[in-house]
Amino acid sequence: TGAISSLQRQMEIQESELRRIRSEKELLQKQLREREVQLQAVSDKFCSLTEEQRQEEAVVMMEEENQNLQQVVTEQEFQLAEQNKLISELQGTISQLQAEVVTTRLHLLEQKQAQKETQSQFEALQHTELQTRVALELISSKFERYRNKIIQATFSVEGIQDPQGELTDDEVLEAMQKIFNERTEFQQMLKNKSSR
């Protein structure tokens, strides 16, 4: 937004300069027309003189006026050419600034769109995280209930001492393995007895 404001200010300055130069150009053209009017007045004055006076006066005055007018015309043509060149440059600068404003606005729109997409992805991730936490808590709760049932079943077997304090998973496994081994040995003893 700051870049757009800066570009717009530059564009306004350039347009103001362009208006000033066009105004100067119009002034020079007006002065040129005034000179032409003056020349016409001199020509009209010569018409009222006698032929001989007219010719003499005309030669002197026309030479002077021609020199003056030629100089003025040359200067004004040069100034007009310079101003036309400057106008062209200013118009080019204004066009470039307008293009930069458009590009900057497009860039801002792209950034806003990217920000919206990122926000949407972030919200989706938050939702997924929440679902995962709920599922994890549910699984943890089920696992804890299952573990407690295993501990209860394991230590309710005759001959297994009650646990002292909190049990680790390895201790539960060791107790279960002990029960399994004892039952395996007992089954083997029964087989041996029945075979005898």
Short mmCIF file of C-alpha atoms in Angstrom, two decimals:
data_model
loop_
_atom_site.label_atom_id
_atom_site.label_comp_id
_atom_site.label_asym_id
_atom_site.label_seq_id
_atom_site.Cartn_x
_atom_site.Cartn_y
_atom_site.Cartn_z
CA THR A 1 0.00 0.00 0.00
CA GLY A 2 2.90 2.36 0.77
CA ALA A 3 4.50 1.51 -2.58
CA ILE A 4 1.22 2.26 -4.40
CA SER A 5 0.82 5.59 -2.57
CA SER A 6 4.41 6.53 -3.43
CA LEU A 7 3.90 5.62 -7.09
CA GLN A 8 0.63 7.58 -7.21
CA ARG A 9 2.37 10.63 -5.68
CA GLN A 10 5.13 10.38 -8.28
CA MET A 11 2.50 10.07 -11.01
CA GLU A 12 0.65 13.17 -9.73
CA ILE A 13 3.94 15.15 -9.70
CA GLN A 14 4.71 14.03 -13.28
CA GLU A 15 1.18 14.92 -14.44
CA SER A 16 1.48 18.35 -12.77
CA GLU A 17 4.81 18.90 -14.57
CA LEU A 18 3.17 17.82 -17.83
CA ARG A 19 0.35 20.34 -17.33
CA ARG A 20 2.89 23.10 -16.58
CA ILE A 21 4.87 22.37 -19.75
CA ARG A 22 1.73 22.26 -21.87
CA SER A 23 0.74 25.64 -20.41
CA GLU A 24 4.17 27.06 -21.32
CA LYS A 25 3.79 25.60 -24.81
CA GLU A 26 0.43 27.34 -25.23
CA LEU A 27 2.02 30.60 -24.00
CA LEU A 28 4.82 30.32 -26.58
CA GLN A 29 2.28 29.63 -29.32
CA LYS A 30 0.30 32.67 -28.17
CA GLN A 31 3.45 34.83 -28.28
CA LEU A 32 4.15 33.54 -31.79
CA ARG A 33 0.64 34.52 -32.88
CA GLU A 34 1.17 37.98 -31.31
CA ARG A 35 4.35 38.39 -33.33
CA GLU A 36 2.45 37.50 -36.46
CA VAL A 37 -0.17 40.13 -35.56
CA GLN A 38 2.62 42.69 -35.04
CA LEU A 39 4.07 41.78 -38.42
CA GLN A 40 0.67 42.22 -40.01
CA ALA A 41 0.35 45.64 -38.33
CA VAL A 42 3.72 46.69 -39.76
CA SER A 43 2.61 45.50 -43.16
CA ASP A 44 -0.60 47.55 -42.85
CA LYS A 45 1.43 50.61 -41.84
CA PHE A 46 3.56 50.29 -44.96
CA CYS A 47 0.46 50.35 -47.10
CA SER A 48 -0.36 53.91 -45.91
CA LEU A 49 3.06 55.34 -46.92
CA THR A 50 4.08 56.53 -50.37
CA GLU A 51 5.49 53.94 -52.65
CA GLU A 52 9.07 55.19 -52.33
CA GLN A 53 8.88 55.67 -48.56
CA ARG A 54 7.20 52.37 -48.28
CA GLN A 55 9.95 50.64 -50.12
CA GLU A 56 12.73 52.27 -48.14
CA GLU A 57 11.00 51.87 -44.83
CA ALA A 58 9.94 48.38 -45.71
CA VAL A 59 13.40 47.26 -46.58
CA VAL A 60 14.89 48.48 -43.30
CA MET A 61 12.05 47.45 -41.07
CA MET A 62 11.46 44.16 -42.77
CA GLU A 63 15.09 43.23 -42.46
CA GLU A 64 15.09 44.09 -38.77
CA GLU A 65 11.74 42.47 -38.15
CA ASN A 66 12.71 39.45 -40.16
CA GLN A 67 15.85 39.02 -38.13
CA ASN A 68 13.97 39.48 -34.88
CA LEU A 69 11.14 37.21 -35.93
CA GLN A 70 13.54 34.62 -37.28
CA GLN A 71 15.39 34.61 -33.99
CA VAL A 72 12.15 34.41 -32.00
CA VAL A 73 10.78 31.66 -34.23
CA THR A 74 14.01 29.70 -33.96
CA GLU A 75 14.06 30.04 -30.17
CA GLN A 76 10.40 29.14 -29.84
CA GLU A 77 10.71 26.20 -32.19
CA PHE A 78 13.65 24.98 -30.14
CA GLN A 79 11.71 25.45 -26.91
CA LEU A 80 8.69 23.69 -28.40
CA ALA A 81 10.86 20.80 -29.53
CA GLU A 82 12.40 20.55 -26.07
CA GLN A 83 8.98 20.69 -24.43
CA ASN A 84 7.57 18.08 -26.82
CA LYS A 85 10.50 15.86 -25.98
CA LEU A 86 9.94 16.45 -22.25
CA ILE A 87 6.19 15.79 -22.66
CA SER A 88 6.97 12.52 -24.39
CA GLU A 89 9.38 11.54 -21.60
CA LEU A 90 6.85 12.49 -18.91
CA GLN A 91 4.10 10.51 -20.65
CA GLY A 92 6.46 7.53 -20.77
CA THR A 93 7.23 7.94 -17.07
CA ILE A 94 3.53 8.21 -16.23
CA SER A 95 2.78 5.07 -18.26
CA GLN A 96 5.59 3.25 -16.45
CA LEU A 97 4.30 4.41 -13.05
CA GLN A 98 0.77 3.29 -13.95
CA ALA A 99 2.12 -0.12 -14.96
CA GLU A 100 4.04 -0.33 -11.66
CA VAL A 101 0.86 0.54 -9.72
CA VAL A 102 -1.03 -2.24 -11.54
CA THR A 103 1.82 -4.72 -10.94
CA THR A 104 2.01 -3.77 -7.25
CA ARG A 105 -1.75 -4.18 -6.83
CA LEU A 106 -1.63 -7.59 -8.52
CA HIS A 107 1.24 -8.58 -6.25
CA LEU A 108 -0.77 -7.49 -3.19
CA LEU A 109 -3.78 -9.51 -4.38
CA GLU A 110 -1.55 -12.57 -4.87
CA GLN A 111 -0.11 -12.11 -1.37
CA LYS A 112 -3.62 -11.83 0.13
CA GLN A 113 -4.70 -14.99 -1.72
CA ALA A 114 -1.60 -16.85 -0.53
CA GLN A 115 -2.26 -15.63 3.02
CA LYS A 116 -5.86 -16.91 2.84
CA GLU A 117 -4.66 -20.31 1.57
CA THR A 118 -2.04 -20.50 4.33
CA GLN A 119 -4.65 -19.58 6.94
CA SER A 120 -6.98 -22.25 5.58
CA GLN A 121 -4.20 -24.87 5.69
CA PHE A 122 -3.30 -23.81 9.23
CA GLU A 123 -6.93 -24.17 10.37
CA ALA A 124 -7.15 -27.60 8.70
CA LEU A 125 -3.95 -28.66 10.49
CA GLN A 126 -5.35 -27.42 13.82
CA HIS A 127 -8.51 -29.43 13.22
CA THR A 128 -6.47 -32.53 12.33
CA GLU A 129 -4.30 -32.03 15.43
CA LEU A 130 -7.40 -31.79 17.63
CA GLN A 131 -8.86 -34.97 16.11
CA THR A 132 -5.51 -36.74 16.58
CA ARG A 133 -5.32 -35.68 20.24
CA VAL A 134 -8.87 -36.89 20.89
CA ALA A 135 -8.09 -40.20 19.17
CA LEU A 136 -4.82 -40.51 21.11
CA GLU A 137 -6.56 -39.85 24.42
CA LEU A 138 -9.21 -42.46 23.55
CA ILE A 139 -6.55 -45.05 22.62
CA SER A 140 -4.52 -44.23 25.74
CA SER A 141 -7.64 -44.65 27.89
CA LYS A 142 -8.47 -48.00 26.24
CA PHE A 143 -4.85 -49.15 26.59
CA GLU A 144 -4.80 -48.20 30.27
CA ARG A 145 -8.06 -50.09 30.91
CA TYR A 146 -6.72 -53.11 29.02
CA ARG A 147 -3.43 -52.96 30.95
CA ASN A 148 -5.29 -52.78 34.25
CA LYS A 149 -7.36 -55.83 33.27
CA ILE A 150 -4.19 -57.75 32.39
CA ILE A 151 -2.60 -56.80 35.71
CA GLN A 152 -5.76 -57.75 37.57
CA ALA A 153 -6.01 -61.10 35.75
CA THR A 154 -2.30 -61.82 36.17
CA PHE A 155 -2.06 -61.09 39.89
CA SER A 156 -5.37 -62.77 40.75
CA VAL A 157 -3.81 -66.15 39.88
CA GLU A 158 -3.06 -68.29 42.89
CA GLY A 159 0.61 -68.30 43.82
CA ILE A 160 1.34 -64.84 42.37
CA GLN A 161 2.22 -62.23 44.93
CA ASP A 162 0.32 -58.94 44.87
CA PRO A 163 2.31 -56.09 43.33
CA GLN A 164 4.09 -53.63 45.58
CA GLY A 165 3.41 -50.17 44.20
CA GLU A 166 3.27 -49.16 40.52
CA LEU A 167 4.18 -51.88 38.01
CA THR A 168 6.26 -51.42 34.91
CA ASP A 169 5.32 -53.11 31.63
CA ASP A 170 8.37 -55.41 31.97
CA GLU A 171 7.22 -56.55 35.43
CA VAL A 172 3.72 -57.33 34.10
CA LEU A 173 5.25 -59.26 31.20
CA GLU A 174 7.55 -61.16 33.56
CA ALA A 175 4.58 -62.17 35.77
CA MET A 176 2.57 -63.31 32.74
CA GLN A 177 5.54 -65.28 31.43
CA LYS A 178 5.89 -66.97 34.81
CA ILE A 179 2.21 -68.03 34.77
CA PHE A 180 2.55 -69.28 31.21
CA ASN A 181 5.66 -71.33 32.05
CA GLU A 182 4.02 -72.83 35.13
CA ARG A 183 0.92 -73.84 33.18
CA THR A 184 3.05 -75.31 30.42
CA GLU A 185 4.97 -77.38 32.97
CA PHE A 186 1.70 -78.43 34.65
CA GLN A 187 0.22 -79.54 31.30
CA GLN A 188 3.40 -81.50 30.58
CA MET A 189 3.17 -83.21 33.96
CA LEU A 190 -0.46 -84.17 33.25
CA LYS A 191 0.51 -85.64 29.90
CA ASN A 192 3.28 -87.63 31.50
CA LYS A 193 0.94 -88.98 34.19
CA SER A 194 -1.76 -89.93 31.69
CA SER A 195 0.79 -91.75 29.52
CA ARG A 196 1.94 -93.77 32.52
#
